[in-house]
Short mmCIF file of C-alpha atoms in Angstrom, two decimals:
data_model
loop_
_atom_site.label_atom_id
_atom_site.label_comp_id
_atom_site.label_asym_id
_atom_site.label_seq_id
_atom_site.Cartn_x
_atom_site.Cartn_y
_atom_site.Cartn_z
CA MET E 1 -1.60 -30.79 7.69
CA THR E 2 1.60 -31.86 9.99
CA ALA E 3 3.76 -34.22 8.42
CA ALA E 4 5.56 -36.89 10.47
CA ASN E 5 9.13 -35.00 11.22
CA GLY E 6 6.88 -32.09 12.55
CA TRP E 7 7.01 -29.37 9.66
CA THR E 8 3.48 -28.03 8.47
CA ALA E 9 2.28 -27.10 5.20
CA ASP E 10 2.59 -23.38 5.47
CA GLU E 11 6.30 -24.10 6.47
CA MET E 12 6.65 -26.10 3.30
CA MET E 13 5.48 -23.31 1.49
CA THR E 14 7.67 -21.14 3.00
CA VAL E 15 10.76 -22.93 2.57
CA ALA E 16 9.81 -23.60 -1.29
CA ALA E 17 9.61 -19.96 -1.88
CA ALA E 18 12.69 -19.74 -0.19
CA ARG E 19 14.89 -21.88 -2.52
CA ALA E 20 13.17 -19.68 -5.59
CA LEU E 21 15.28 -16.92 -4.77
CA PRO E 22 18.62 -17.26 -6.31
CA ASP E 23 21.74 -15.73 -4.25
CA ARG E 24 22.65 -12.39 -5.32
CA ALA E 25 19.19 -11.70 -6.76
CA VAL E 26 17.62 -8.08 -5.83
CA CYS E 27 14.46 -9.15 -4.26
CA PHE E 28 11.38 -7.17 -3.79
CA VAL E 29 10.03 -8.12 -0.23
CA GLY E 30 6.36 -7.82 1.39
CA ILE E 31 5.62 -8.30 4.93
CA GLY E 32 4.26 -11.97 5.99
CA LEU E 33 5.25 -14.77 3.69
CA PRO E 34 7.61 -13.03 1.51
CA SER E 35 9.60 -11.72 4.14
CA SER E 36 10.02 -14.92 6.02
CA ALA E 37 10.90 -16.75 2.66
CA ALA E 38 13.56 -14.15 1.58
CA ASN E 39 15.11 -13.85 5.23
CA LEU E 40 15.14 -17.70 5.20
CA ALA E 41 17.08 -17.88 2.09
CA ARG E 42 19.47 -15.18 2.97
CA ARG E 43 20.56 -17.26 5.69
CA MET E 44 20.64 -20.59 3.69
CA HIS E 45 21.95 -20.38 0.17
CA ALA E 46 21.41 -16.72 -0.65
CA PRO E 47 23.61 -14.79 1.78
CA ASP E 48 24.37 -12.29 -0.87
CA ALA E 49 20.63 -11.65 -1.83
CA VAL E 50 19.75 -7.89 -1.80
CA LEU E 51 16.54 -7.29 -0.04
CA ILE E 52 14.41 -4.38 -0.69
CA TYR E 53 11.38 -3.34 1.31
CA GLU E 54 8.74 -0.74 -0.06
CA SER E 55 9.28 1.57 2.83
CA GLY E 56 12.80 2.37 1.38
CA CYS E 57 15.01 0.04 2.67
CA ILE E 58 17.82 -1.27 0.25
CA GLY E 59 19.82 -4.46 1.45
CA ALA E 60 17.88 -5.00 4.56
CA LYS E 61 19.29 -7.78 6.93
CA PRO E 62 16.87 -8.11 9.69
CA GLY E 63 18.27 -10.19 12.82
CA THR E 64 14.28 -11.03 13.30
CA LEU E 65 11.14 -10.70 11.02
CA PRO E 66 9.93 -7.29 10.84
CA SER E 67 6.36 -6.52 11.81
CA SER E 68 5.62 -3.74 9.03
CA ILE E 69 7.52 -2.30 6.29
CA GLY E 70 8.21 0.48 8.59
CA ASP E 71 9.92 -1.62 11.29
CA GLY E 72 13.06 0.35 12.61
CA VAL E 73 14.66 -3.37 12.08
CA LEU E 74 14.76 -2.78 8.56
CA SER E 75 16.19 0.69 8.20
CA ASP E 76 18.69 0.01 11.05
CA THR E 77 20.34 -2.95 9.09
CA ALA E 78 20.07 -1.50 5.44
CA ASP E 79 22.77 -0.71 2.90
CA ALA E 80 20.80 2.36 2.36
CA VAL E 81 17.42 4.00 2.99
CA ILE E 82 15.30 6.05 0.05
CA GLY E 83 11.95 7.16 0.04
CA VAL E 84 9.02 5.57 -1.02
CA PRO E 85 8.64 7.37 -4.28
CA GLU E 86 12.27 6.64 -5.23
CA ILE E 87 11.13 2.85 -4.80
CA PHE E 88 8.53 2.82 -7.29
CA ALA E 89 10.46 5.51 -9.57
CA TYR E 90 13.96 4.19 -10.01
CA TRP E 91 13.97 0.59 -8.55
CA LEU E 92 10.49 -0.81 -9.73
CA GLN E 93 9.80 1.04 -12.75
CA GLY E 94 13.63 1.32 -13.39
CA GLY E 95 13.54 -2.53 -13.74
CA ARG E 96 16.58 -2.73 -11.22
CA ILE E 97 14.62 -5.77 -9.38
CA ASP E 98 15.39 -9.43 -10.22
CA VAL E 99 12.74 -11.27 -8.13
CA GLY E 100 9.23 -9.98 -6.75
CA PHE E 101 7.35 -12.09 -4.33
CA LEU E 102 3.72 -11.56 -4.76
CA GLY E 103 0.56 -13.18 -2.98
CA ALA E 104 -3.01 -13.21 -4.04
CA ALA E 105 -6.35 -14.08 -3.15
CA GLN E 106 -7.08 -15.44 -6.42
CA ILE E 107 -5.08 -16.41 -9.60
CA ASP E 108 -6.39 -17.92 -13.12
CA ARG E 109 -4.28 -20.47 -15.09
CA PHE E 110 -2.11 -17.78 -16.78
CA ALA E 111 -1.34 -16.45 -13.17
CA ASN E 112 -3.23 -13.36 -13.68
CA ILE E 113 -3.74 -11.80 -10.01
CA ASN E 114 -6.67 -10.54 -8.01
CA THR E 115 -6.13 -8.59 -4.80
CA THR E 116 -9.15 -6.32 -5.60
CA VAL E 117 -12.63 -7.43 -5.04
CA ILE E 118 -14.98 -10.61 -4.92
CA GLY E 119 -17.78 -10.05 -7.17
CA GLY E 120 -18.55 -7.22 -9.47
CA TYR E 121 -16.40 -3.99 -9.18
CA GLN E 122 -19.05 -1.48 -8.31
CA ALA E 123 -20.67 -3.12 -5.66
CA PRO E 124 -18.67 -6.09 -4.70
CA LYS E 125 -19.36 -8.72 -2.14
CA VAL E 126 -15.88 -8.56 -0.41
CA ARG E 127 -13.58 -5.51 -1.07
CA LEU E 128 -9.92 -6.92 -0.54
CA PRO E 129 -6.82 -4.67 0.09
CA GLY E 130 -6.50 -3.81 -3.60
CA ALA E 131 -3.63 -3.11 -5.57
CA GLY E 132 -0.60 -1.98 -3.14
CA GLY E 133 2.43 -1.89 -5.07
CA ALA E 134 1.59 -5.45 -6.95
CA PRO E 135 0.96 -4.23 -10.32
CA GLU E 136 4.35 -2.24 -10.20
CA ILE E 137 5.83 -5.48 -9.19
CA ALA E 138 4.10 -7.84 -11.39
CA ALA E 139 5.08 -5.40 -14.61
CA ASN E 140 8.61 -4.25 -13.74
CA CYS E 141 10.41 -7.13 -11.77
CA GLY E 142 12.60 -9.80 -13.76
CA GLU E 143 10.60 -12.61 -12.38
CA VAL E 144 7.72 -12.90 -10.20
CA VAL E 145 7.05 -15.53 -7.47
CA ILE E 146 3.35 -16.18 -6.31
CA THR E 147 2.54 -17.88 -3.08
CA LEU E 148 -0.85 -18.73 -2.10
CA ARG E 149 -2.89 -21.63 -0.30
CA HIS E 150 -4.24 -23.91 -2.60
CA GLY E 151 -8.31 -23.86 -3.02
CA ARG E 152 -11.02 -23.94 -5.56
CA ARG E 153 -11.83 -20.36 -4.31
CA SER E 154 -8.31 -19.22 -4.87
CA LEU E 155 -7.21 -20.70 -7.97
CA VAL E 156 -10.10 -20.25 -10.20
CA GLU E 157 -11.23 -20.65 -13.68
CA GLU E 158 -12.05 -17.03 -14.00
CA ILE E 159 -10.72 -14.16 -11.64
CA ASP E 160 -13.09 -11.51 -10.59
CA PHE E 161 -10.71 -8.77 -11.48
CA ILE E 162 -7.17 -8.78 -12.89
CA THR E 163 -5.14 -6.36 -10.45
CA SER E 164 -1.86 -7.67 -11.51
CA LEU E 165 -1.07 -8.94 -14.99
CA GLY E 166 0.46 -12.57 -14.85
CA HIS E 167 0.64 -14.03 -18.26
CA GLY E 168 -2.80 -12.18 -19.77
CA ASP E 169 -4.28 -14.43 -22.13
CA GLY E 170 -1.37 -16.67 -22.22
CA GLY E 171 1.33 -16.74 -25.08
CA ASP E 172 3.41 -13.82 -25.96
CA HIS E 173 0.80 -11.47 -24.42
CA ARG E 174 3.53 -9.78 -22.11
CA GLU E 175 5.92 -9.35 -25.06
CA ARG E 176 3.04 -7.88 -27.09
CA LEU E 177 2.64 -5.48 -24.28
CA ARG E 178 6.09 -4.68 -24.29
CA LEU E 179 6.55 -5.52 -20.57
CA ARG E 180 9.99 -5.87 -19.36
CA GLY E 181 9.67 -8.49 -16.52
CA ARG E 182 9.17 -11.97 -17.27
CA GLY E 183 6.18 -12.10 -15.18
CA PRO E 184 5.14 -15.10 -12.85
CA GLY E 185 7.81 -18.01 -13.31
CA THR E 186 6.94 -20.18 -10.03
CA VAL E 187 3.68 -20.44 -8.27
CA ILE E 188 3.89 -21.85 -4.96
CA THR E 189 1.21 -23.02 -2.74
CA ASP E 190 0.79 -25.34 0.22
CA LEU E 191 0.21 -28.49 -2.15
CA GLY E 192 2.88 -28.27 -4.66
CA VAL E 193 4.74 -25.93 -7.34
CA LEU E 194 3.30 -24.81 -10.48
CA GLN E 195 5.09 -22.96 -13.74
CA PRO E 196 3.99 -21.62 -16.91
CA ASP E 197 4.35 -23.93 -20.06
CA PRO E 198 7.35 -22.23 -22.05
CA GLU E 199 4.73 -21.82 -25.03
CA THR E 200 1.28 -21.32 -24.00
CA LYS E 201 2.27 -19.88 -20.52
CA GLU E 202 -0.57 -22.05 -19.02
CA LEU E 203 0.36 -22.92 -15.02
CA THR E 204 1.34 -26.85 -15.07
CA LEU E 205 2.03 -28.64 -12.04
CA THR E 206 5.77 -29.46 -11.89
CA SER E 207 6.03 -30.40 -8.44
CA VAL E 208 4.02 -31.66 -5.66
CA HIS E 209 5.18 -31.49 -2.06
CA PRO E 210 5.85 -34.86 0.16
CA GLY E 211 2.89 -36.66 0.99
CA VAL E 212 0.39 -35.00 -1.74
CA GLU E 213 -0.62 -36.51 -5.03
CA ALA E 214 -1.41 -34.86 -7.92
CA ALA E 215 -4.95 -35.99 -8.00
CA ASP E 216 -5.06 -33.86 -4.70
CA VAL E 217 -3.72 -30.89 -6.29
CA ALA E 218 -6.12 -31.15 -9.51
CA ALA E 219 -8.83 -31.53 -7.09
CA GLU E 220 -8.18 -28.44 -5.28
CA THR E 221 -7.79 -26.22 -8.67
CA GLY E 222 -10.71 -24.26 -10.29
CA TRP E 223 -9.70 -25.34 -13.81
CA ASP E 224 -8.58 -28.54 -15.50
CA LEU E 225 -5.20 -28.54 -14.11
CA ARG E 226 -2.19 -29.97 -16.49
CA VAL E 227 0.23 -32.16 -14.74
CA ALA E 228 4.35 -32.37 -15.95
CA PRO E 229 4.98 -35.82 -17.46
CA ASP E 230 8.08 -35.49 -15.29
CA LEU E 231 6.51 -34.73 -11.87
CA ASP E 232 8.97 -33.79 -9.44
CA VAL E 233 8.19 -34.30 -5.36
CA THR E 234 9.39 -31.05 -3.33
CA PRO E 235 12.49 -32.15 -1.05
CA PRO E 236 10.89 -31.85 2.50
CA PRO E 237 12.20 -28.90 4.56
CA SER E 238 15.68 -29.73 5.97
CA ASP E 239 16.18 -29.83 9.50
CA GLU E 240 18.28 -26.48 8.90
CA GLU E 241 15.61 -24.70 7.07
CA LEU E 242 12.97 -25.50 9.64
CA SER E 243 15.23 -24.42 12.72
CA VAL E 244 16.34 -21.43 11.04
CA LEU E 245 12.84 -20.52 9.46
CA ARG E 246 11.34 -21.09 13.24
CA GLU E 247 14.26 -18.89 15.01
CA LEU E 248 13.30 -15.80 12.47
CA GLN E 249 9.88 -16.32 13.41
CA GLY E 250 10.61 -16.17 17.26
CA MET O 1 -4.64 30.03 11.39
CA THR O 2 -6.82 27.73 13.59
CA GLU O 3 -8.26 24.19 12.18
CA ASP O 4 -11.66 26.22 11.54
CA GLU O 5 -9.94 28.63 9.33
CA VAL O 6 -8.58 26.14 7.45
CA ALA O 7 -11.82 24.01 7.14
CA GLU O 8 -13.64 27.48 5.80
CA GLU O 9 -11.18 27.41 3.03
CA ILE O 10 -12.56 23.85 1.82
CA ALA O 11 -15.90 24.25 -0.26
CA SER O 12 -18.21 21.50 -1.26
CA GLY O 13 -17.37 19.96 -4.21
CA MET O 14 -13.50 20.51 -3.92
CA THR O 15 -10.61 18.15 -4.50
CA VAL O 16 -9.05 17.78 -1.24
CA GLY O 17 -5.56 16.00 -1.15
CA ILE O 18 -4.24 14.50 2.25
CA GLY O 19 -0.82 13.60 3.54
CA GLY O 20 0.51 11.06 5.49
CA TRP O 21 0.06 7.28 4.75
CA GLY O 22 -2.53 4.63 5.77
CA SER O 23 -2.71 5.28 10.03
CA ARG O 24 0.48 7.75 9.82
CA ARG O 25 0.99 11.39 10.35
CA LYS O 26 -2.40 12.24 8.95
CA PRO O 27 -3.51 15.70 10.00
CA MET O 28 -6.60 14.52 11.81
CA SER O 29 -7.40 17.45 13.48
CA LEU O 30 -7.83 19.28 10.31
CA VAL O 31 -9.88 16.57 9.04
CA ARG O 32 -12.03 16.81 11.91
CA ALA O 33 -12.70 20.33 11.32
CA VAL O 34 -13.74 19.79 7.62
CA LEU O 35 -16.02 17.28 9.00
CA ARG O 36 -17.41 19.98 11.45
CA ARG O 37 -18.04 22.54 9.09
CA GLY O 38 -20.11 20.69 6.85
CA ALA O 39 -18.48 20.69 3.21
CA ASP O 40 -19.50 17.71 1.32
CA ASP O 41 -19.42 16.29 -2.15
CA LEU O 42 -15.75 16.26 -1.71
CA HIS O 43 -13.08 14.25 -3.98
CA LEU O 44 -10.68 13.04 -1.53
CA VAL O 45 -6.98 11.98 -2.94
CA SER O 46 -5.19 10.32 -0.45
CA TYR O 47 -2.72 7.16 0.53
CA GLY O 48 -5.91 6.62 2.68
CA GLY O 49 -6.25 5.77 6.52
CA PRO O 50 -8.99 7.06 9.02
CA ASP O 51 -9.23 10.31 7.06
CA VAL O 52 -10.84 8.57 4.01
CA GLY O 53 -12.87 6.43 6.60
CA LEU O 54 -14.07 9.14 8.61
CA LEU O 55 -15.44 11.62 6.15
CA CYS O 56 -16.86 8.26 4.09
CA ALA O 57 -18.87 7.60 7.17
CA ALA O 58 -20.08 10.90 7.65
CA GLY O 59 -21.12 10.93 4.07
CA ARG O 60 -19.02 14.03 2.91
CA VAL O 61 -17.64 12.19 0.07
CA ARG O 62 -18.39 11.96 -3.44
CA LYS O 63 -15.26 10.41 -4.78
CA VAL O 64 -12.17 8.94 -3.49
CA SER O 65 -8.80 8.28 -5.51
CA TYR O 66 -6.71 6.42 -3.68
CA GLY O 67 -3.74 3.44 -3.74
CA PHE O 68 -4.95 2.08 -0.58
CA VAL O 69 -7.24 2.49 2.41
CA SER O 70 -5.95 0.86 5.69
CA LEU O 71 -5.13 1.40 9.15
CA ASP O 72 -2.16 -0.44 9.04
CA SER O 73 -2.55 -2.61 12.07
CA ILE O 74 -6.02 -3.30 10.84
CA PRO O 75 -5.44 -4.06 6.95
CA LEU O 76 -8.56 -2.77 5.64
CA GLU O 77 -10.24 0.81 6.85
CA PRO O 78 -13.70 -0.68 8.02
CA HIS O 79 -15.63 2.37 7.31
CA PHE O 80 -14.00 2.71 4.11
CA ARG O 81 -15.12 -0.86 3.26
CA ILE O 82 -18.35 -0.36 4.08
CA ALA O 83 -18.60 2.72 1.83
CA ARG O 84 -16.74 0.74 -1.12
CA GLN O 85 -18.96 -2.33 -0.83
CA THR O 86 -22.06 -0.61 -0.91
CA GLY O 87 -21.33 1.63 -3.61
CA ALA O 88 -21.93 4.97 -1.71
CA VAL O 89 -18.52 6.73 -3.30
CA GLU O 90 -17.14 6.88 -6.71
CA THR O 91 -13.60 5.52 -6.84
CA LEU O 92 -10.58 6.03 -9.06
CA GLU O 93 -8.43 2.99 -7.60
CA LEU O 94 -4.89 2.99 -8.46
CA ASP O 95 -1.69 1.06 -7.66
CA GLU O 96 0.63 2.83 -5.01
CA GLY O 97 2.97 3.71 -7.77
CA ALA O 98 0.34 4.88 -10.47
CA PHE O 99 -0.67 7.10 -7.55
CA TYR O 100 2.59 8.67 -7.00
CA LEU O 101 2.89 9.44 -11.09
CA GLY O 102 -0.40 11.13 -10.67
CA LEU O 103 0.96 13.49 -7.74
CA LEU O 104 4.22 13.93 -9.49
CA ALA O 105 2.53 14.98 -12.76
CA ALA O 106 0.16 17.26 -10.74
CA SER O 107 3.69 18.82 -9.02
CA HIS O 108 5.11 19.21 -12.57
CA ARG O 109 2.07 21.09 -13.92
CA LEU O 110 2.10 18.11 -16.85
CA PRO O 111 -1.10 16.24 -17.59
CA PHE O 112 -0.22 13.00 -17.19
CA TYR O 113 2.93 10.76 -16.18
CA PRO O 114 3.55 7.38 -18.45
CA THR O 115 3.88 4.08 -16.72
CA ARG O 116 4.00 0.30 -17.63
CA ALA O 117 2.30 -0.79 -14.56
CA GLY O 118 -1.46 -1.71 -15.26
CA LEU O 119 -1.12 -2.70 -18.98
CA GLY O 120 -3.39 -5.67 -19.63
CA SER O 121 -4.78 -5.32 -16.06
CA ASP O 122 -8.54 -4.41 -15.31
CA MET O 123 -7.17 -1.10 -14.05
CA LEU O 124 -8.00 0.45 -17.49
CA ALA O 125 -11.30 -1.87 -18.00
CA CYS O 126 -12.92 -0.42 -14.65
CA ASN O 127 -11.66 3.16 -14.83
CA PRO O 128 -12.68 4.56 -18.55
CA GLY O 129 -11.11 7.85 -17.37
CA LEU O 130 -7.82 6.36 -17.39
CA ARG O 131 -6.08 6.28 -21.05
CA THR O 132 -2.85 5.14 -22.86
CA VAL O 133 -0.69 6.89 -24.74
CA ARG O 134 1.84 6.04 -27.75
CA SER O 135 5.53 7.00 -27.33
CA PRO O 136 6.06 9.33 -30.12
CA TYR O 137 9.94 7.68 -30.47
CA ASP O 138 10.85 4.83 -32.50
CA ASP O 139 10.18 2.37 -29.74
CA GLY O 140 6.39 3.13 -30.13
CA GLU O 141 5.43 1.84 -26.83
CA GLU O 142 2.08 2.27 -25.67
CA LEU O 143 1.89 3.17 -21.70
CA VAL O 144 -0.49 3.96 -19.15
CA ALA O 145 -1.17 7.76 -18.92
CA VAL O 146 -1.89 8.42 -15.31
CA PRO O 147 -3.50 11.91 -15.43
CA ALA O 148 -2.57 14.58 -13.05
CA PHE O 149 -4.50 15.11 -9.99
CA ASP O 150 -6.15 18.26 -10.14
CA ILE O 151 -6.23 19.07 -6.38
CA ASP O 152 -7.55 22.41 -5.12
CA VAL O 153 -6.27 22.05 -1.66
CA SER O 154 -3.85 19.69 0.07
CA LEU O 155 -3.76 19.07 3.99
CA VAL O 156 -0.56 17.97 5.79
CA HIS O 157 0.94 17.58 8.98
CA MET O 158 4.35 18.09 10.13
CA ASN O 159 6.18 17.09 13.54
CA ARG O 160 7.53 21.01 13.60
CA ALA O 161 7.11 24.19 11.44
CA ASP O 162 7.93 28.15 11.62
CA ALA O 163 5.11 30.27 11.51
CA ARG O 164 5.81 30.99 7.85
CA GLY O 165 5.04 27.67 6.97
CA ASN O 166 8.53 25.91 6.37
CA GLY O 167 7.55 22.52 7.70
CA GLN O 168 9.63 19.92 9.21
CA PHE O 169 9.36 15.95 9.45
CA LEU O 170 11.21 14.33 12.08
CA GLY O 171 10.08 10.45 11.54
CA PRO O 172 11.56 7.83 9.40
CA ASP O 173 9.58 8.77 6.42
CA LEU O 174 8.02 12.06 4.78
CA TYR O 175 5.70 9.80 2.64
CA PHE O 176 4.35 12.06 -0.34
CA ASP O 177 3.62 15.33 1.57
CA ASP O 178 6.29 17.30 -0.23
CA LEU O 179 4.38 16.05 -3.52
CA PHE O 180 0.86 16.94 -2.23
CA ALA O 181 2.16 20.19 -1.51
CA MET O 182 3.28 20.79 -4.78
CA ALA O 183 0.30 19.24 -6.66
CA ALA O 184 -2.50 21.60 -5.01
CA GLU O 185 -3.25 24.94 -5.60
CA ARG O 186 -3.14 25.47 -2.04
CA THR O 187 -1.88 23.80 0.89
CA PHE O 188 -2.68 23.92 4.61
CA MET O 189 -0.12 22.59 7.31
CA SER O 190 -0.65 21.64 10.82
CA CYS O 191 1.93 20.67 13.06
CA GLU O 192 2.96 19.48 16.48
CA ARG O 193 4.52 22.32 17.37
CA ILE O 194 5.45 25.89 15.91
CA ILE O 195 8.96 26.75 16.78
CA PRO O 196 11.09 29.90 15.95
CA THR O 197 12.91 29.91 12.33
CA GLU O 198 16.01 29.73 13.72
CA SER O 199 15.35 26.63 16.18
CA LEU O 200 14.61 24.60 13.15
CA LEU O 201 17.81 22.78 13.09
CA GLU O 202 17.79 21.99 16.62
CA GLU O 203 15.89 18.90 16.27
CA GLY O 204 16.90 17.62 12.85
CA PRO O 205 19.32 18.01 10.06
CA VAL O 206 18.51 20.51 7.14
CA HIS O 207 17.35 17.35 5.06
CA THR O 208 14.26 17.12 7.59
CA LEU O 209 12.94 20.69 6.31
CA ARG O 210 11.15 19.45 3.19
CA ILE O 211 7.89 21.41 3.06
CA PRO O 212 9.28 24.99 2.04
CA ARG O 213 6.94 27.92 2.87
CA LEU O 214 6.51 28.75 -0.85
CA HIS O 215 4.02 25.92 -1.15
CA VAL O 216 2.25 26.55 2.19
CA ASP O 217 -0.64 29.10 2.64
CA GLY O 218 -1.38 28.39 6.26
CA VAL O 219 -0.16 26.88 9.71
CA VAL O 220 -2.04 25.44 12.44
CA GLU O 221 -0.24 24.35 15.63
CA ALA O 222 -2.05 21.27 16.69
CA PRO O 223 -0.29 19.39 19.20
CA GLU O 224 -1.51 15.76 18.74
CA GLY O 225 -2.84 16.74 15.44
CA ALA O 226 -2.46 13.31 13.83
CA HIS O 227 -4.20 11.46 16.82
CA PHE O 228 -5.05 8.32 16.54
CA THR O 229 -2.64 8.10 13.74
CA GLU O 230 1.29 7.56 14.74
CA CYS O 231 3.59 10.82 14.55
CA PRO O 232 7.15 9.44 15.46
CA PRO O 233 9.05 10.43 17.03
CA ASP O 234 6.52 12.74 19.01
CA TYR O 235 4.23 9.72 19.70
CA GLY O 236 3.27 6.44 18.52
CA ARG O 237 -0.40 5.26 17.10
CA ASP O 238 -3.05 4.99 19.73
CA GLU O 239 -4.08 1.49 18.90
CA ALA O 240 -6.62 1.35 21.69
CA PHE O 241 -8.47 4.42 20.19
CA GLN O 242 -7.99 2.90 16.77
CA ARG O 243 -9.73 -0.16 17.48
CA ALA O 244 -12.45 1.75 19.24
CA TYR O 245 -12.77 3.73 16.19
CA ALA O 246 -12.69 0.87 13.92
CA ALA O 247 -15.52 -1.22 16.11
CA THR O 248 -17.84 1.58 15.38
CA ALA O 249 -18.17 0.41 11.32
CA ARG O 250 -20.24 -2.46 12.61
CA ASP O 251 -22.93 -0.73 14.85
CA LEU O 252 -24.58 2.29 13.78
CA ASP O 253 -25.45 3.60 17.48
CA ALA O 254 -21.80 3.05 18.44
CA TRP O 255 -20.77 5.28 15.23
CA ASP O 256 -23.61 7.94 16.28
CA ARG O 257 -21.58 8.00 19.73
CA PHE O 258 -18.36 8.21 18.54
CA ARG O 259 -19.33 11.05 16.15
CA ALA O 260 -20.78 12.93 19.26
CA GLU O 261 -18.19 12.47 21.31
CA TRP O 262 -15.37 12.95 19.27
CA LEU O 263 -16.35 14.77 16.07
CA GLU O 264 -18.98 17.10 16.84
CA LEU O 265 -16.72 19.08 18.99
CA GLU O 266 -16.14 22.73 19.08
CA SER O 267 -12.17 22.57 18.65
CA HIS O 268 -9.19 20.68 18.79
CA ASP O 269 -8.66 21.67 22.27
CA THR O 270 -11.68 20.22 23.46
CA TYR O 271 -10.84 16.94 21.82
CA ARG O 272 -7.50 17.26 23.52
CA ASP O 273 -9.12 17.81 26.74
CA ARG O 274 -11.43 14.77 26.02
CA LEU O 275 -8.70 12.52 25.21
CA ALA O 276 -6.95 13.11 28.55
CA ARG O 277 -9.99 12.12 30.37
CA TRP O 278 -10.42 9.06 28.28
CA ARG O 279 -6.92 8.00 29.08
CA ASP O 280 -7.52 8.42 32.68
CA SER O 281 -10.48 6.61 32.95
#
């Protein structure tokens, strides 16, 4: 899908994710869309965001997007470089990260994430990359932003495996587990933005991207999607956002 | 020591920890020796890469405990993917942080380490061996108790070492190799070059000496010992070789040829000779 002024649905998704990162936030960044979004944010409205990569780079300021978490451009521009164990122990478990970006193969209506298997656990149809560091991010970051492409196979009634906890069964499930992070606050897809209901924690469509109707989003969602009464339209990528993003992606 | 002498120390049924990370600084010459010597029914503990894939494809593995199994530039290790999808191996699949705590607990000689990660997830439901523990203090929090890995032998690969077993890493990251060395009953270390103790500070500062000889039971000099995984600054990953290896997962004949050509060799020297010819061709 390409809009009239030339941005693609994936670019809209990246720009919307960038806007979800507040200035001065300490942000845990993975390679791919999260890295694009976080670096776009740092060049736009969040110059003082602190980007942390799993390889141990704290406050990385890459001029071009890194190809992997071990890319030298991260350590060369970082405020500090520590080891991977310290990232898990002192930064994630220690609760020092405000925002974590996560991708997903599947999510359900409470933003629980599956990145482990499609099919049964013992002999899966498809084995996915697995947990990685995602359960640590999901449990411990102040807030989680999830990005994934919309579709009935990715936003499903029941996910095949809960790899990383979102809002569990909904309501106060996270509080009952005494998790310190608030869990997923925003789900950004190529069609729109979903946010949990403050009480039930069920994901609700709060914004559609330009050119998308709520009915289109509902048709691509595997559960009966709730739509916010004051549904917004996501502002399209500005010329500046688009040119900075494309320069980053080089 | 030689690779084969290390492999003799590994008996069928043992739990073997393997250092490195994905397709990075893996003790591949030791892994091939283990494969050659025929130990089977192994339990591997690894931030897995081709070490796990090779041993699974060769049918030597009963169980894998892992944080991931990846070739980095190829996200899913294809041989392990087959083993996992056909249910050929038992698994203890932890996230990377929980896996770290299993190593940490073992190195501290504690039975477990607590964490919040994994609460409410299917990690607990699908791994009956994982339990929770309640804090004895007023907070009363219930936490996941990640059990210590009970590792018989760890294998790690360093850039340099002295003959007594002081290991040095010169790349960007030690990964968890110090913990693998401390978690295991015994640890064997290969290295690119054995150098005199007094030369250890010529290439890197004292902070790069992270595997003290007290944790090491034997050293093997293995130039290109991590091939085809990366071992910076000595060499990068051999992506062409890795692609050729990965392609054998889809084709049984290709795997048999790869095995005869690259795995069933008498020594690491033979492997290096063959590698030199492969690169020239």
